[in-house]
Structure formats: structure tokens, C-alpha cells
Coordinates of C-alpha atoms and ligand atoms in Angstrom, one line a residue:
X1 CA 1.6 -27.4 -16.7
X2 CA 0.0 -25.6 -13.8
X3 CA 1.8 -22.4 -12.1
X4 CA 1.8 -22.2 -8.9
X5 CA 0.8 -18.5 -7.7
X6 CA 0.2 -18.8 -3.8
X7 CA 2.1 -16.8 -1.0
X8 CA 2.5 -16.3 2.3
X9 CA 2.8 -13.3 4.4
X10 CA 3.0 -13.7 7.8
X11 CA 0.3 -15.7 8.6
X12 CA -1.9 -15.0 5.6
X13 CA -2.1 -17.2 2.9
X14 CA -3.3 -15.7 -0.3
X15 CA -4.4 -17.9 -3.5
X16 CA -2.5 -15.2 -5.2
X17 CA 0.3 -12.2 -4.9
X18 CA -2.0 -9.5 -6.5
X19 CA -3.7 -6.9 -4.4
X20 CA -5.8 -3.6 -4.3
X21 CA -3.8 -1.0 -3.2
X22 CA -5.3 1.2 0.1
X23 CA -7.4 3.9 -1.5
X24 CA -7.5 3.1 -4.8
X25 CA -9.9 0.5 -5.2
X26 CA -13.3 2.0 -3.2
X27 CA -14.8 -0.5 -1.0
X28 CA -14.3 -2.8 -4.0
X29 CA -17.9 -2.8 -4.9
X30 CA -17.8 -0.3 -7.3
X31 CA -15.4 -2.2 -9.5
X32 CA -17.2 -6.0 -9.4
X33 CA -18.9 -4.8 -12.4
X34 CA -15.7 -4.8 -14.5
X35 CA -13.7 -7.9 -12.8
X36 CA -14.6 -11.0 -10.4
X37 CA -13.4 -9.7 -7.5
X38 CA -12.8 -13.4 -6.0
X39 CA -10.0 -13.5 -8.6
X40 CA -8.1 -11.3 -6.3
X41 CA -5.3 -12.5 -3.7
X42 CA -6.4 -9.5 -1.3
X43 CA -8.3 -6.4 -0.6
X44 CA -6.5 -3.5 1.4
X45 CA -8.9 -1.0 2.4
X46 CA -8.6 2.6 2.5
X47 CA -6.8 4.0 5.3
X48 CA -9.2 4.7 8.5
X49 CA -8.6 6.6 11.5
X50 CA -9.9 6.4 15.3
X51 CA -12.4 9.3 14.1
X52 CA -14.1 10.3 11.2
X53 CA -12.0 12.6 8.6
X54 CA -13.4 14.6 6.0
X55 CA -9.7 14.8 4.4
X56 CA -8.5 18.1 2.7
X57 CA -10.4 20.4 0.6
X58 CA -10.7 20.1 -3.2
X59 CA -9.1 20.2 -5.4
X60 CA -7.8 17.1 -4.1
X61 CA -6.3 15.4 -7.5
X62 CA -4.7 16.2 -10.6
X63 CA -3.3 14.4 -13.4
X64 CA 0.4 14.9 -14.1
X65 CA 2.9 13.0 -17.1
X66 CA 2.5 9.4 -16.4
X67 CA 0.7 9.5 -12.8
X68 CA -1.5 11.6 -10.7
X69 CA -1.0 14.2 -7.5
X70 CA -3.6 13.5 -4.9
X71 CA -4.0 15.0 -1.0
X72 CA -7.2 13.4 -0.1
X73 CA -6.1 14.1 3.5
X74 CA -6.7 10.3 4.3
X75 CA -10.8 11.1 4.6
X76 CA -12.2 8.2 6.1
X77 CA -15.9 7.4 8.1
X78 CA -13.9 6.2 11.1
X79 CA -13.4 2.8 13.0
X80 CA -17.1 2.3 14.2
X81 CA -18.7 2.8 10.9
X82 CA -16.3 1.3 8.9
X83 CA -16.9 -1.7 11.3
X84 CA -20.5 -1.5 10.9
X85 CA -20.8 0.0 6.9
X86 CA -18.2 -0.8 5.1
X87 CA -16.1 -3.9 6.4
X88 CA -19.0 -5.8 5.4
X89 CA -19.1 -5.0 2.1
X90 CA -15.2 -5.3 1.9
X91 CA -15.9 -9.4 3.3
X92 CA -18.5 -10.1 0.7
X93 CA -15.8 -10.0 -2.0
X94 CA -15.0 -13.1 -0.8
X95 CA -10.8 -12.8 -0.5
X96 CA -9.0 -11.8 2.7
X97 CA -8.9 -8.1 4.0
X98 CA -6.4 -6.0 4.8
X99 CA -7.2 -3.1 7.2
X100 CA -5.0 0.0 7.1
X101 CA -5.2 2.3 9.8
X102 CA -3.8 5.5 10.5
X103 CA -3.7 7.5 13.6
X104 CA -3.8 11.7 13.8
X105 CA -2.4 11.6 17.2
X106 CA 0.2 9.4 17.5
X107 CA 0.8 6.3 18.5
X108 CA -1.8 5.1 21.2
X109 CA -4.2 5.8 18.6
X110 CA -2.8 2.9 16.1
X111 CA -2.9 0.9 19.4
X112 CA -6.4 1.2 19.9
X113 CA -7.4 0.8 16.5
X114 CA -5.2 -2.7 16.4
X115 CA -6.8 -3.9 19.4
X116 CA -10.5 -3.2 18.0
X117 CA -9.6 -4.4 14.5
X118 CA -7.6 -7.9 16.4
X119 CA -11.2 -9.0 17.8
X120 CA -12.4 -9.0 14.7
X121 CA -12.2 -12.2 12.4
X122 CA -13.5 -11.0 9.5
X123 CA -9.7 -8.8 9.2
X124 CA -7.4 -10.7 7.7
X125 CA -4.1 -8.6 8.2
X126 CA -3.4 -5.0 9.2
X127 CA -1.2 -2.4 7.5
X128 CA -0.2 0.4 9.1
X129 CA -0.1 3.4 7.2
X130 CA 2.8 5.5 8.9
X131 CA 3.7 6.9 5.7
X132 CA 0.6 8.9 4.2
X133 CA 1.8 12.4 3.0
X134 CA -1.1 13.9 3.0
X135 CA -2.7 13.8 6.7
X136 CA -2.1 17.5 7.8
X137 CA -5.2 19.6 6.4
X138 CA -3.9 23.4 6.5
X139 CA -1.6 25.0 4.0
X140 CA 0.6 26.2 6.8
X141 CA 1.1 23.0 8.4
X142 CA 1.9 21.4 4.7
X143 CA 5.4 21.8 5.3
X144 CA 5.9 21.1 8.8
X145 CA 4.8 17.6 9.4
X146 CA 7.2 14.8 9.9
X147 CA 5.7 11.3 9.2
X148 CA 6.6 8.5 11.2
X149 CA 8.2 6.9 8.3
X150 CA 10.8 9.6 7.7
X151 CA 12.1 7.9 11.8
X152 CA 13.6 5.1 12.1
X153 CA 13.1 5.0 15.8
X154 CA 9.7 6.6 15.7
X155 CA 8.6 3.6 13.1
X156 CA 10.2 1.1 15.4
X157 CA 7.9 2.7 18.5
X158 CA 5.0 2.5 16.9
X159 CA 5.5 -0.9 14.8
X160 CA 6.5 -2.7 18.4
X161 CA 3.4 -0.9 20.1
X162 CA 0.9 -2.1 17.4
X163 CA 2.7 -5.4 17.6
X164 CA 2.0 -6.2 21.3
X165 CA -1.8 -4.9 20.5
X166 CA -2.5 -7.6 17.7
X167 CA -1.9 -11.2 16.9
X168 CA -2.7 -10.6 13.7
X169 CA -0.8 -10.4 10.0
X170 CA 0.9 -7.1 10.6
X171 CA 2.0 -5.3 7.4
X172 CA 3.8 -1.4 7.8
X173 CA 4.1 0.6 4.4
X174 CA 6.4 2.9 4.1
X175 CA 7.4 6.2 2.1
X176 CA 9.9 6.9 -0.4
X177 CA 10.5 10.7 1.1
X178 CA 13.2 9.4 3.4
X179 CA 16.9 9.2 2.0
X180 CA 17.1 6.1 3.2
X181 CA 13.9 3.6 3.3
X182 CA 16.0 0.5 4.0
X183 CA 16.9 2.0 7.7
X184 CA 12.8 2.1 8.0
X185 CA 12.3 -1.1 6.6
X186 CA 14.6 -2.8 9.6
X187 CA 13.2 -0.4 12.0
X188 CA 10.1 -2.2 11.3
X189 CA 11.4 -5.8 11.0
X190 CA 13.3 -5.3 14.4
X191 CA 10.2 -4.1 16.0
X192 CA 7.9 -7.4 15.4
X193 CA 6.2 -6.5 11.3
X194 CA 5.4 -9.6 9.5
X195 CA 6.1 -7.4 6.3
X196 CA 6.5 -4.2 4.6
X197 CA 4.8 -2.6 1.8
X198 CA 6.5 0.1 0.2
X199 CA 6.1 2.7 -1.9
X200 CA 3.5 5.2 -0.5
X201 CA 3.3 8.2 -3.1
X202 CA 6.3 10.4 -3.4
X203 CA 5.3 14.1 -2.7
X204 CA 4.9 16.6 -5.1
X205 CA 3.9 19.5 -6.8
X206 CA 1.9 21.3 -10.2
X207 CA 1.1 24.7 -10.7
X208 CA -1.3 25.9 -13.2
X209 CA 0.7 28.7 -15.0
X210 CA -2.8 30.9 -16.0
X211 CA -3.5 31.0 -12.6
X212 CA -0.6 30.8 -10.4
X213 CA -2.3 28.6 -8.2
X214 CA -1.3 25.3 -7.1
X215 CA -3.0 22.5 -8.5
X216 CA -4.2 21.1 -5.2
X217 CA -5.9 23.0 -2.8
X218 CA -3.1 21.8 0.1
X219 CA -0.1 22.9 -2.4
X220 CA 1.6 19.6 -2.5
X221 CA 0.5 16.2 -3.2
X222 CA 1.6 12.1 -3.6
X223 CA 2.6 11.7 -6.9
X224 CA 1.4 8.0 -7.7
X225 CA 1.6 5.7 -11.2
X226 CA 3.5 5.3 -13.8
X227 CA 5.7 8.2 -13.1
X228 CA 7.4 6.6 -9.6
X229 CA 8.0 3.4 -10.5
X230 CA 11.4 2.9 -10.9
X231 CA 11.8 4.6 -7.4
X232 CA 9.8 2.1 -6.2
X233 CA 11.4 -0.6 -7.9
X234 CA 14.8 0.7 -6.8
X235 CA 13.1 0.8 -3.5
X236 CA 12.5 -2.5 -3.5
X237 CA 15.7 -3.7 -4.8
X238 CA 17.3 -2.1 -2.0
X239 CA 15.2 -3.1 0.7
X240 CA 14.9 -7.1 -0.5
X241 CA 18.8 -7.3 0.3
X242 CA 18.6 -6.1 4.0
X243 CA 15.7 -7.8 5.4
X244 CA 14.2 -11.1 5.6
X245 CA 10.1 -10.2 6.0
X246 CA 8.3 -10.3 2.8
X247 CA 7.9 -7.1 1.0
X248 CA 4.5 -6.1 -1.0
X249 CA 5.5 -3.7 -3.9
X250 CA 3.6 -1.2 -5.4
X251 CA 4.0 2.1 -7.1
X252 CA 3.0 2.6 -10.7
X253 CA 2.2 -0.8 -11.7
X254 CA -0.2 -1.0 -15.2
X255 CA 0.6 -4.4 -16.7
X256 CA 2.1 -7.9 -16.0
X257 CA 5.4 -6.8 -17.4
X258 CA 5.5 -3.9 -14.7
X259 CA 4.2 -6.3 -11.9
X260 CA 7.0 -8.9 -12.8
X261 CA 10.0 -6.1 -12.3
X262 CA 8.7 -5.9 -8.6
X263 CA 9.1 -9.4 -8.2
X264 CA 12.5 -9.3 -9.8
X265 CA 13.5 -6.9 -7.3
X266 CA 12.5 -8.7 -4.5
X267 CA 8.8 -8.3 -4.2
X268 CA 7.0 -11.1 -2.7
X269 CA 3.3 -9.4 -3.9
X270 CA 2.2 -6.5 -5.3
X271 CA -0.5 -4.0 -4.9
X272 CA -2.5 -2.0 -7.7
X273 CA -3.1 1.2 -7.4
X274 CA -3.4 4.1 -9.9
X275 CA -3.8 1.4 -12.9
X276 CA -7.4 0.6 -11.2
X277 CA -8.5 4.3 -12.2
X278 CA -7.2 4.1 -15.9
X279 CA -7.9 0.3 -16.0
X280 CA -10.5 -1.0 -13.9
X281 CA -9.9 -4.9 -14.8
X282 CA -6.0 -4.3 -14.5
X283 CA -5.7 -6.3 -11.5
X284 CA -7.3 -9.6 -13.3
X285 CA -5.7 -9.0 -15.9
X286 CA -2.2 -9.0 -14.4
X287 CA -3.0 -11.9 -11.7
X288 CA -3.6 -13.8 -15.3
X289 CA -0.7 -12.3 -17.5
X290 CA 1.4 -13.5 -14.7
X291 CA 0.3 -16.9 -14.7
X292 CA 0.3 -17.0 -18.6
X293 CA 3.9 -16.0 -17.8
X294 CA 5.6 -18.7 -15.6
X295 CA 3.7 -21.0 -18.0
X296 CA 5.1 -19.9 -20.8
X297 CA 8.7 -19.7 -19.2
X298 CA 8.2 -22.9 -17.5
X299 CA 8.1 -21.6 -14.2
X300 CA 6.3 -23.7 -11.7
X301 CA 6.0 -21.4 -8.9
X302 CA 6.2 -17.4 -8.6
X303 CA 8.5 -17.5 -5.6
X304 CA 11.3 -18.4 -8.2
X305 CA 11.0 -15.1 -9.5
X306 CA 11.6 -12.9 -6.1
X307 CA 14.7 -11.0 -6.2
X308 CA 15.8 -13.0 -9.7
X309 CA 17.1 -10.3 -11.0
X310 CA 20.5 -10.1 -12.6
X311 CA 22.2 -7.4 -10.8
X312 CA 26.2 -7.9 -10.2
X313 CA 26.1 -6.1 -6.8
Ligands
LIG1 C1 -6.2 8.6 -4.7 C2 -5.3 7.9 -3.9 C3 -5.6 7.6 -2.5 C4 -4.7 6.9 -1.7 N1 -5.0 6.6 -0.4 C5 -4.2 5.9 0.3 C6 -4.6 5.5 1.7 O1 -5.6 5.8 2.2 N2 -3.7 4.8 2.4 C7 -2.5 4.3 1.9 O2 -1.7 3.7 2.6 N3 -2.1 4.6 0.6 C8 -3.0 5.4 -0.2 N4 -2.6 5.7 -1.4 C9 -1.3 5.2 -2.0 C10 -1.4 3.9 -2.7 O3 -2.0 2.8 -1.9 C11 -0.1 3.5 -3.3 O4 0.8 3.2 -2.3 C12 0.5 4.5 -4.2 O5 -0.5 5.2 -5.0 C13 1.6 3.9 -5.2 O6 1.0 3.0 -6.0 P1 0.4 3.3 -7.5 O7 1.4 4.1 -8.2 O8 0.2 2.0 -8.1 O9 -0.9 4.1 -7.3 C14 -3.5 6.4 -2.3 C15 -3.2 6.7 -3.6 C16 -4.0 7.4 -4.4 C17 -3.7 7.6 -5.9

């Protein structure tokens, strides 16, 4: 028997659900040495911006139980060389890329970026980032900043504005800091997305007690991995019952049992993200664990799974 891993999102058709999740995975080079990186269903680069960024001072990580805090500050070499340096490199893995653009400045910035990134055929999708905790660079600001995500209207603005700007697979990931990400998640199905991913890191914060000094130069951080995934599989739970766009979940997944609760949930993909740091072949490893998986429950085509699980409300 031969499982049948394929999926659609919008207009993208990848072989398989399994991506690299935006800023975890390099430019994908520096990890063919551990996996074939054709095995992959897609590649979502790190998150540019309009502009060059030299993101937040260091230190910009630390480990924490079962994840990691990071406030890289979305550092980024900007549209033109990214068009020039690094798209290039993304293309030669051979499986579709995903973009993901930010803007510092609002929301004519996301259109321009769109527009650029629409002309181009070597993009595959774009994902807006509206949801990245980590874009303001001063301590004083770090408390200040709303992110489009925590708006419903705001994120409908800006998804309808990017819409109208690109033909393209359009994907908008969202954050878990809201109290309610489902409102979000609507916002941007109303608005024109052809999906959502969801989560982006939950924020937090460690403090090295010899010190007194925040772990991260920027005081708070994402808190990514192992640590946040049952928010973002409740997340996704929640949001699979109120909208009809594919979601792509993410957020702490390490093996094929983790990947296969998203799917339960109501995850049409998923994307790696911390695991590729601990595990650099993790994201082969699940695309086969999950096929060894429908096999061996007879399962001819991963769609079955989406939103199978047994929940009574
Ligand atoms: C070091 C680091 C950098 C990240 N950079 C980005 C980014 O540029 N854009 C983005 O949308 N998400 C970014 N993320 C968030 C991840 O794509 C993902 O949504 C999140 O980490 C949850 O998944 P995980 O627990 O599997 O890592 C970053 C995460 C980490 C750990």
C-alpha cells in the first residue's frame, strides 16, 4: 500500500505537508549536509523586510525547559539582496518557496514587498508575518508595541491590502499573545488569505539569578519548542472549527507523533522549527515517520487525519 501525502494550499501543491519553519532553517543550505532537502514539501524563508535589519543586540537566545527564548529582532539583508543572494540559493533546493515578509512601518510596506515578490516566479507562496514579537529593538519600546496580530481589524487591513497586491498563495501566521486567535484567524479568511499558519512564539521571559539580568539583551523573548505546544495545538483545535482555509501548524514539533496531534487538530501541514536546531534531519525524519504511519494504520491519504480527533465538543 502506498500513502498518499500531497496537499493543497491555495494554489500550491506540495508533494508533501512538511515544512521549514521561517527562521529556523538558514537559507536551507546549511542543513543539505544532514538531509535531502528535495524530500521536503516546502521551504519558508526567514522573515525579510523592505530594508535591511540588523535585528536586536545579543544576547539574542537562550535555552529554557523544553524550548528556547529568542529576540533576533527579525534581522534580515532586505528585499533586493535577498532577491539577488539568497532566493537563489532557497530555489536550488529544488521544492517550492515560501517568502515571509514583514513590514517596520505598516502596511504599505507589506504591499510593496507583495508586489515585488508577485513578479517573481521563482516564489511559490507568501506568508505574512504580522505576528513576530520581537521587531521593536529598544528596551523601552519592548513593552509598547502592539502587533498586527493582537487586531482583528488591523490583520484584516493589512491581509485585504496584500491580497489585492499579489496573485499569489497567500499564507498570514499568526500569534498566540491574543486571547482570542480564532477572531484573527477569520479576520484573515474574510480579508482574501488562502491560509493561516499559526503559532508564532509565545513571549516570554528568564532571568539569570547571579546576575539579575535578563537573559536577552531586549528583556523578553518568543518562547519556541517543546514547551508551547499544546498551546499551539489547542490553537489549532480552535481555529480548525471556525474557518474553512487550510491551517499550517507549528509550534514545538520534534517527532512524527508530535506532527500527527497537529493534524488531529485540524492542521492541514506543519512546519519545523526549533526541532531543526536539536535535530537537524527531523524534518525527513517526520515527512517518513508519517508515511510509515498511515501505512501501518491503513490510511491511504493524510487528509483523513485533519481534525480526526475525538473531541465530544
Ligand atoms: C530563532 C528563531 C527565529 C525565528 N524567526 C522567525 C521569523 O523570522 N519569522 C517568523 O514568522 N517566525 C520566526 N520564528 C518562529 C518560528 O517560525 C515558529 O513559528 C515558532 O518557533 C514555533 O515553532 P517551533 O516551536 O517548532 O519552533 C523564529 C523562531 C526561532 C526559534
Amino acid at each position: 500500500m502506498k500513502a498518499k501525502l500531497s496537499i493543497n494550499i491555495g494554489k500550491l501543491k506540495l508533494k508533501n505537508p512538511v515544512m521549514a519553519a521561517s527562521g529556523t532553517f538558514g537559507y536551507a543550505e546549511e542543513f543539505s549536509g544532514f538531509m535531502d532537502l528535495k524530500k521536503l514539501g516546502a521551504v519558508v524563508s526567514k522573515t525579510i523586510t523592505l530594508r535591511p535589519r540588523q535585528g536586536n543586540p545579543p544576547p539574542r537566545t537562550c535555552e529554557t525547559p523544553a524550548g528556547m527564548l529568542n529576540s533576533i529582532g527579525l534581522e534580515n539583508p532586505g528585499l533586493d539582496a535577498f532577491i539577488n543572494c539568497k532566493l537563489p540559493v532557497l530555489v536550488k533546493t529544488g521544492v517550492p518557496v515560501i517568502v515571509s515578509i514583514a513590514s517596520e512601518s505598516g502596511w504599505p510596506e507589506f504591499v510593496e514587498l507583495a508586489g515585488c515578490l508577485d513578479k517573481l516566479k521563482e516564489v511559490a507562496a507568501i506568508e505574512i508575518n504580522i505576528s513576530c514579537p520581537n521587531i521593536r529593538s529598544t528596551k523601552h519600546k519592548a513593552q509598547s508595541v502592539k502587533l498586527i496580530s493582537q487586531d482583528p481589524k488591523a490583520t484584516y487591513e493589512v491581509v485585504k491590502a496584500v491580497r489585492r497586491a499579489t496573485a499569489k498563495t497567500l499564507i498570514t501566521k499568526l500569534s498566540p499573545n491574543v486571547t482570542d486567535i480564532t477572531e484573527m484567524a477569520m479576520a484573515a479568511e474574510r480579508a482574501g488569505s488562502d491560509a493561516v499558519s499559526l503559532i508564532n512564539t509565545v513571549t516570554g521571559m528568564s532571568v539569570d539569578v547571579a546576575t539579575r539580568q535578563p537573559k536577552i539583551a531586549c528583556v523578553t523573548g518568543g518562547l519556541s519548542g517543546p514547551a508551547i505546544r499544546p498551546i499551539a495545538v489547542r490553537m489549532v483545535w480552535e481555529v480548525y472549527r471556525k474557518i474553512k482555509i487550510p491551517i499550517i501548524g507549528m509550534g514545538g514539533i520534534m517527532d512524527t507523533a508530535s506532527a500527527l496531534e497537529f493534524f488531529m487538530a485540524g492542521a492541514s501541514a506543519i512546519s519545523i522549527g526549533t526541532a531543526n536546531f536539536i535535530n537537524p534531519r527531523a524534518a525527513a525524519e517526520i515527512i517518513t515517520g508519517l508515511e510509515r504511519f498511515l501505512i501501518k494504520n491503513k490510511i491511504k491519504d493524510i487528509r483523513q487525519l485533519i481534525g480526526s480527533v475525538k473531541s465530544e465538543n
